[in-house]
Amino acid sequence: MKITPILTQLREQCPALANRVAAGADLATLQTPCAYVVPINDLASANAAQNATRQAIRDRFEVTLILDSTDPTTALDQLHDLRAELWRALVGFKPGGDYTGIEYDGGELVSINSSRVLYRLRFFAEFQLGRNLASQPAESWHERELDGLSSFTGATVRVDAIDPADPNLKRPGPDGRVELTFSGDVTP
């Protein structure tokens, strides 16, 4: 998942952070409160199709809030409010056209000391690996292979019937004469 739409959404929808949202952070130079966003992993489900690629992929990312904790009570109250602000900004937001809305996956306290509180919130959104229409770009090796095949335009079938068997042959079976021919054309 691209991180830019998430950063933009947080900058626009979280006024308490005052645009202090980044894709990475140097903890020593940050002005608080602030947040940084990083992708953490993706999880793939089993393929749901037998002759194509249809996998649900869950892209997971985390937002770490960094707060000033010189007054721990104020910091923890602020954490409660910022957490709710993040939920309002992200839960249900679609980070791209192929993704489902973002869902909350849980949070945890990372660190608290006399100067900083770090709290991590995990989120995810899902998309499908594998296209739905042949007109869409290939998303897997199998789809690229299929795109390289010539188009199916039709078929001709020639039938050599087994019965009646040719009496000149030692056993019953096709005699090599075509008894029936038919064709079918495909027009897209």
PDB file of C-alpha atoms in Angstrom:
ATOM      1  CA  MET A   1       0.000   0.000   0.000  1.00  0.00           C
ATOM      2  CA  LYS A   2       1.231   3.487  -0.755  1.00  0.00           C
ATOM      3  CA  ILE A   3       1.878   5.463   2.406  1.00  0.00           C
ATOM      4  CA  THR A   4       1.239   8.928   0.901  1.00  0.00           C
ATOM      5  CA  PRO A   5      -2.603   8.739   0.979  1.00  0.00           C
ATOM      6  CA  ILE A   6      -2.465   7.775   4.665  1.00  0.00           C
ATOM      7  CA  LEU A   7      -0.089  10.626   5.522  1.00  0.00           C
ATOM      8  CA  THR A   8      -2.289  13.083   3.624  1.00  0.00           C
ATOM      9  CA  GLN A   9      -5.439  11.819   5.354  1.00  0.00           C
ATOM     10  CA  LEU A  10      -3.859  12.150   8.808  1.00  0.00           C
ATOM     11  CA  ARG A  11      -2.504  15.636   8.063  1.00  0.00           C
ATOM     12  CA  GLU A  12      -5.917  16.799   6.863  1.00  0.00           C
ATOM     13  CA  GLN A  13      -8.115  15.029   9.434  1.00  0.00           C
ATOM     14  CA  CYS A  14      -6.076  15.194  12.669  1.00  0.00           C
ATOM     15  CA  PRO A  15      -5.850  18.857  13.727  1.00  0.00           C
ATOM     16  CA  ALA A  16      -4.340  17.980  17.122  1.00  0.00           C
ATOM     17  CA  LEU A  17      -1.216  16.730  15.350  1.00  0.00           C
ATOM     18  CA  ALA A  18      -0.841  20.065  13.480  1.00  0.00           C
ATOM     19  CA  ASN A  19       0.677  18.400  10.377  1.00  0.00           C
ATOM     20  CA  ARG A  20       3.329  16.641  12.470  1.00  0.00           C
ATOM     21  CA  VAL A  21       2.872  13.347  10.623  1.00  0.00           C
ATOM     22  CA  ALA A  22       5.741  11.587   8.851  1.00  0.00           C
ATOM     23  CA  ALA A  23       6.678   8.282   7.279  1.00  0.00           C
ATOM     24  CA  GLY A  24       9.582   7.911   9.694  1.00  0.00           C
ATOM     25  CA  ALA A  25      10.886   9.763  12.704  1.00  0.00           C
ATOM     26  CA  ASP A  26      13.951  10.848  14.605  1.00  0.00           C
ATOM     27  CA  LEU A  27      12.689  10.685  18.185  1.00  0.00           C
ATOM     28  CA  ALA A  28      15.229  13.211  19.444  1.00  0.00           C
ATOM     29  CA  THR A  29      14.114  16.052  17.131  1.00  0.00           C
ATOM     30  CA  LEU A  30      10.337  15.605  17.068  1.00  0.00           C
ATOM     31  CA  GLN A  31       7.959  18.230  18.363  1.00  0.00           C
ATOM     32  CA  THR A  32       5.069  16.613  20.232  1.00  0.00           C
ATOM     33  CA  PRO A  33       2.402  15.510  19.780  1.00  0.00           C
ATOM     34  CA  CYS A  34       3.283  13.807  16.511  1.00  0.00           C
ATOM     35  CA  ALA A  35       2.779  10.566  14.649  1.00  0.00           C
ATOM     36  CA  TYR A  36       4.755   8.449  12.285  1.00  0.00           C
ATOM     37  CA  VAL A  37       3.423   5.835   9.898  1.00  0.00           C
ATOM     38  CA  VAL A  38       5.196   2.693   8.698  1.00  0.00           C
ATOM     39  CA  PRO A  39       4.034  -0.373   6.781  1.00  0.00           C
ATOM     40  CA  ILE A  40       4.596  -3.484   8.885  1.00  0.00           C
ATOM     41  CA  ASN A  41       3.586  -6.494   6.757  1.00  0.00           C
ATOM     42  CA  ASP A  42       1.112  -8.040   4.389  1.00  0.00           C
ATOM     43  CA  LEU A  43      -0.771 -11.279   4.881  1.00  0.00           C
ATOM     44  CA  ALA A  44      -2.094 -13.375   1.990  1.00  0.00           C
ATOM     45  CA  SER A  45      -4.988 -15.786   2.095  1.00  0.00           C
ATOM     46  CA  ALA A  46      -5.024 -19.016   0.099  1.00  0.00           C
ATOM     47  CA  ASN A  47      -5.919 -18.768  -3.571  1.00  0.00           C
ATOM     48  CA  ALA A  48      -9.719 -18.954  -3.936  1.00  0.00           C
ATOM     49  CA  ALA A  49      -9.709 -20.041  -7.609  1.00  0.00           C
ATOM     50  CA  GLN A  50      -8.523 -23.243  -9.273  1.00  0.00           C
ATOM     51  CA  ASN A  51      -7.522 -21.881 -12.670  1.00  0.00           C
ATOM     52  CA  ALA A  52      -6.798 -18.219 -11.874  1.00  0.00           C
ATOM     53  CA  THR A  53      -5.305 -16.027  -9.155  1.00  0.00           C
ATOM     54  CA  ARG A  54      -7.753 -14.742  -6.537  1.00  0.00           C
ATOM     55  CA  GLN A  55      -5.997 -13.986  -3.262  1.00  0.00           C
ATOM     56  CA  ALA A  56      -7.075 -11.526  -0.597  1.00  0.00           C
ATOM     57  CA  ILE A  57      -4.050  -9.552   0.589  1.00  0.00           C
ATOM     58  CA  ARG A  58      -4.156  -7.706   3.912  1.00  0.00           C
ATOM     59  CA  ASP A  59      -1.721  -4.758   4.008  1.00  0.00           C
ATOM     60  CA  ARG A  60      -0.955  -3.804   7.608  1.00  0.00           C
ATOM     61  CA  PHE A  61       0.572  -0.550   8.841  1.00  0.00           C
ATOM     62  CA  GLU A  62       1.038   1.162  12.147  1.00  0.00           C
ATOM     63  CA  VAL A  63       0.787   4.698  13.413  1.00  0.00           C
ATOM     64  CA  THR A  64       2.947   5.512  16.416  1.00  0.00           C
ATOM     65  CA  LEU A  65       1.898   8.482  18.512  1.00  0.00           C
ATOM     66  CA  ILE A  66       4.613  10.344  20.390  1.00  0.00           C
ATOM     67  CA  LEU A  67       3.535  12.587  23.253  1.00  0.00           C
ATOM     68  CA  ASP A  68       5.279  14.750  25.832  1.00  0.00           C
ATOM     69  CA  SER A  69       5.000  13.022  29.206  1.00  0.00           C
ATOM     70  CA  THR A  70       6.391  15.615  31.589  1.00  0.00           C
ATOM     71  CA  ASP A  71       2.873  15.479  33.084  1.00  0.00           C
ATOM     72  CA  PRO A  72       1.890  11.788  32.733  1.00  0.00           C
ATOM     73  CA  THR A  73      -1.806  12.347  33.529  1.00  0.00           C
ATOM     74  CA  THR A  74      -2.167  15.012  30.834  1.00  0.00           C
ATOM     75  CA  ALA A  75      -0.217  12.831  28.374  1.00  0.00           C
ATOM     76  CA  LEU A  76      -2.462   9.819  28.913  1.00  0.00           C
ATOM     77  CA  ASP A  77      -5.619  11.934  28.580  1.00  0.00           C
ATOM     78  CA  GLN A  78      -4.210  13.422  25.375  1.00  0.00           C
ATOM     79  CA  LEU A  79      -3.439   9.898  24.168  1.00  0.00           C
ATOM     80  CA  HIS A  80      -7.094   8.950  24.623  1.00  0.00           C
ATOM     81  CA  ASP A  81      -8.233  11.944  22.525  1.00  0.00           C
ATOM     82  CA  LEU A  82      -5.597  11.424  19.802  1.00  0.00           C
ATOM     83  CA  ARG A  83      -6.448   7.763  19.488  1.00  0.00           C
ATOM     84  CA  ALA A  84     -10.104   8.660  18.835  1.00  0.00           C
ATOM     85  CA  GLU A  85      -8.991  11.302  16.311  1.00  0.00           C
ATOM     86  CA  LEU A  86      -6.938   8.695  14.439  1.00  0.00           C
ATOM     87  CA  TRP A  87      -9.908   6.324  14.317  1.00  0.00           C
ATOM     88  CA  ARG A  88     -12.111   9.088  12.871  1.00  0.00           C
ATOM     89  CA  ALA A  89      -9.448   9.865  10.257  1.00  0.00           C
ATOM     90  CA  LEU A  90      -8.587   6.326   9.173  1.00  0.00           C
ATOM     91  CA  VAL A  91     -11.287   3.739   9.943  1.00  0.00           C
ATOM     92  CA  GLY A  92     -13.323   3.306   6.764  1.00  0.00           C
ATOM     93  CA  PHE A  93     -10.946   5.438   4.637  1.00  0.00           C
ATOM     94  CA  LYS A  94      -9.934   3.731   1.352  1.00  0.00           C
ATOM     95  CA  PRO A  95      -6.215   4.297   0.703  1.00  0.00           C
ATOM     96  CA  GLY A  96      -6.557   3.324  -2.977  1.00  0.00           C
ATOM     97  CA  GLY A  97      -9.148   2.293  -5.531  1.00  0.00           C
ATOM     98  CA  ASP A  98      -8.465  -1.428  -5.130  1.00  0.00           C
ATOM     99  CA  TYR A  99      -8.556  -1.426  -1.325  1.00  0.00           C
ATOM    100  CA  THR A 100     -11.342  -2.012   1.166  1.00  0.00           C
ATOM    101  CA  GLY A 101     -11.828   0.567   3.888  1.00  0.00           C
ATOM    102  CA  ILE A 102      -9.155   0.656   6.592  1.00  0.00           C
ATOM    103  CA  GLU A 103      -9.923  -1.289   9.768  1.00  0.00           C
ATOM    104  CA  TYR A 104      -8.439  -0.940  13.240  1.00  0.00           C
ATOM    105  CA  ASP A 105      -6.335  -3.908  14.362  1.00  0.00           C
ATOM    106  CA  GLY A 106      -5.425  -2.901  17.930  1.00  0.00           C
ATOM    107  CA  GLY A 107      -2.949  -0.791  19.819  1.00  0.00           C
ATOM    108  CA  GLU A 108      -0.427  -0.955  22.621  1.00  0.00           C
ATOM    109  CA  LEU A 109       1.815   1.143  24.790  1.00  0.00           C
ATOM    110  CA  VAL A 110       5.375   0.931  23.476  1.00  0.00           C
ATOM    111  CA  SER A 111       7.173   3.106  25.998  1.00  0.00           C
ATOM    112  CA  ILE A 112       6.611   5.671  28.713  1.00  0.00           C
ATOM    113  CA  ASN A 113       9.284   7.587  30.572  1.00  0.00           C
ATOM    114  CA  SER A 114       9.753  11.052  32.063  1.00  0.00           C
ATOM    115  CA  SER A 115       9.891  12.756  28.664  1.00  0.00           C
ATOM    116  CA  ARG A 116       7.963  10.694  26.073  1.00  0.00           C
ATOM    117  CA  VAL A 117       4.966   8.386  25.632  1.00  0.00           C
ATOM    118  CA  LEU A 118       4.975   6.134  22.574  1.00  0.00           C
ATOM    119  CA  TYR A 119       1.736   4.382  21.671  1.00  0.00           C
ATOM    120  CA  ARG A 120       1.397   2.179  18.587  1.00  0.00           C
ATOM    121  CA  LEU A 121      -1.908   1.654  16.719  1.00  0.00           C
ATOM    122  CA  ARG A 122      -2.175  -1.018  14.010  1.00  0.00           C
ATOM    123  CA  PHE A 123      -4.486  -0.789  10.998  1.00  0.00           C
ATOM    124  CA  PHE A 124      -5.081  -2.780   7.820  1.00  0.00           C
ATOM    125  CA  ALA A 125      -6.845  -2.658   4.468  1.00  0.00           C
ATOM    126  CA  GLU A 126      -7.330  -5.485   1.957  1.00  0.00           C
ATOM    127  CA  PHE A 127      -7.195  -5.848  -1.802  1.00  0.00           C
ATOM    128  CA  GLN A 128      -7.476  -8.735  -4.260  1.00  0.00           C
ATOM    129  CA  LEU A 129      -4.429 -10.068  -6.068  1.00  0.00           C
ATOM    130  CA  GLY A 130      -5.675 -11.230  -9.464  1.00  0.00           C
ATOM    131  CA  ARG A 131      -7.761  -9.325 -11.937  1.00  0.00           C
ATOM    132  CA  ASN A 132     -11.502  -9.642 -12.421  1.00  0.00           C
ATOM    133  CA  LEU A 133     -11.642  -8.879 -16.165  1.00  0.00           C
ATOM    134  CA  ALA A 134      -9.330  -9.907 -19.003  1.00  0.00           C
ATOM    135  CA  SER A 135      -9.196  -6.242 -20.065  1.00  0.00           C
ATOM    136  CA  GLN A 136      -7.425  -5.302 -16.805  1.00  0.00           C
ATOM    137  CA  PRO A 137      -3.606  -5.422 -16.563  1.00  0.00           C
ATOM    138  CA  ALA A 138      -2.035  -8.729 -15.511  1.00  0.00           C
ATOM    139  CA  GLU A 139      -1.305  -9.060 -11.787  1.00  0.00           C
ATOM    140  CA  SER A 140       0.331 -12.511 -11.784  1.00  0.00           C
ATOM    141  CA  TRP A 141       2.597 -14.660 -13.951  1.00  0.00           C
ATOM    142  CA  HIS A 142      -0.360 -16.863 -14.962  1.00  0.00           C
ATOM    143  CA  GLU A 143      -2.296 -13.842 -16.204  1.00  0.00           C
ATOM    144  CA  ARG A 144       0.733 -12.642 -18.197  1.00  0.00           C
ATOM    145  CA  GLU A 145       0.989 -16.075 -19.813  1.00  0.00           C
ATOM    146  CA  LEU A 146      -2.710 -16.039 -20.724  1.00  0.00           C
ATOM    147  CA  ASP A 147      -2.329 -12.551 -22.212  1.00  0.00           C
ATOM    148  CA  GLY A 148       0.400 -13.911 -24.528  1.00  0.00           C
ATOM    149  CA  LEU A 149      -1.842 -16.577 -26.074  1.00  0.00           C
ATOM    150  CA  SER A 150      -3.551 -15.954 -29.403  1.00  0.00           C
ATOM    151  CA  SER A 151      -7.274 -15.332 -29.254  1.00  0.00           C
ATOM    152  CA  PHE A 152      -9.645 -18.277 -29.625  1.00  0.00           C
ATOM    153  CA  THR A 153     -11.548 -17.723 -32.872  1.00  0.00           C
ATOM    154  CA  GLY A 154     -13.295 -21.044 -33.355  1.00  0.00           C
ATOM    155  CA  ALA A 155     -12.924 -24.805 -33.758  1.00  0.00           C
ATOM    156  CA  THR A 156     -13.449 -27.508 -36.356  1.00  0.00           C
ATOM    157  CA  VAL A 157     -14.330 -31.031 -35.223  1.00  0.00           C
ATOM    158  CA  ARG A 158     -13.941 -34.101 -37.468  1.00  0.00           C
ATOM    159  CA  VAL A 159     -15.584 -37.307 -36.234  1.00  0.00           C
ATOM    160  CA  ASP A 160     -14.497 -40.824 -37.222  1.00  0.00           C
ATOM    161  CA  ALA A 161     -17.197 -43.045 -35.713  1.00  0.00           C
ATOM    162  CA  ILE A 162     -16.354 -46.446 -34.219  1.00  0.00           C
ATOM    163  CA  ASP A 163     -19.573 -48.207 -35.303  1.00  0.00           C
ATOM    164  CA  PRO A 164     -20.173 -49.655 -37.733  1.00  0.00           C
ATOM    165  CA  ALA A 165     -16.731 -51.209 -37.663  1.00  0.00           C
ATOM    166  CA  ASP A 166     -14.868 -51.872 -40.889  1.00  0.00           C
ATOM    167  CA  PRO A 167     -15.012 -55.682 -41.555  1.00  0.00           C
ATOM    168  CA  ASN A 168     -11.484 -55.489 -43.056  1.00  0.00           C
ATOM    169  CA  LEU A 169     -10.030 -54.477 -39.668  1.00  0.00           C
ATOM    170  CA  LYS A 170      -9.207 -57.194 -37.123  1.00  0.00           C
ATOM    171  CA  ARG A 171     -10.854 -55.367 -34.250  1.00  0.00           C
ATOM    172  CA  PRO A 172     -13.654 -52.805 -34.040  1.00  0.00           C
ATOM    173  CA  GLY A 173     -12.558 -49.202 -34.049  1.00  0.00           C
ATOM    174  CA  PRO A 174     -12.283 -46.066 -36.169  1.00  0.00           C
ATOM    175  CA  ASP A 175     -11.686 -46.856 -39.820  1.00  0.00           C
ATOM    176  CA  GLY A 176     -10.015 -43.603 -40.803  1.00  0.00           C
ATOM    177  CA  ARG A 177     -13.001 -42.215 -42.710  1.00  0.00           C
ATOM    178  CA  VAL A 178     -14.486 -38.969 -41.414  1.00  0.00           C
ATOM    179  CA  GLU A 179     -18.238 -39.392 -41.124  1.00  0.00           C
ATOM    180  CA  LEU A 180     -19.051 -35.979 -39.646  1.00  0.00           C
ATOM    181  CA  THR A 181     -17.469 -32.507 -39.701  1.00  0.00           C
ATOM    182  CA  PHE A 182     -18.712 -29.342 -38.020  1.00  0.00           C
ATOM    183  CA  SER A 183     -17.241 -25.941 -37.214  1.00  0.00           C
ATOM    184  CA  GLY A 184     -17.991 -23.145 -34.831  1.00  0.00           C
ATOM    185  CA  ASP A 185     -16.706 -19.595 -34.977  1.00  0.00           C
ATOM    186  CA  VAL A 186     -16.391 -17.316 -31.968  1.00  0.00           C
ATOM    187  CA  THR A 187     -17.053 -13.661 -32.422  1.00  0.00           C
ATOM    188  CA  PRO A 188     -16.113 -11.504 -29.442  1.00  0.00           C
TER     189      PRO A 188
END
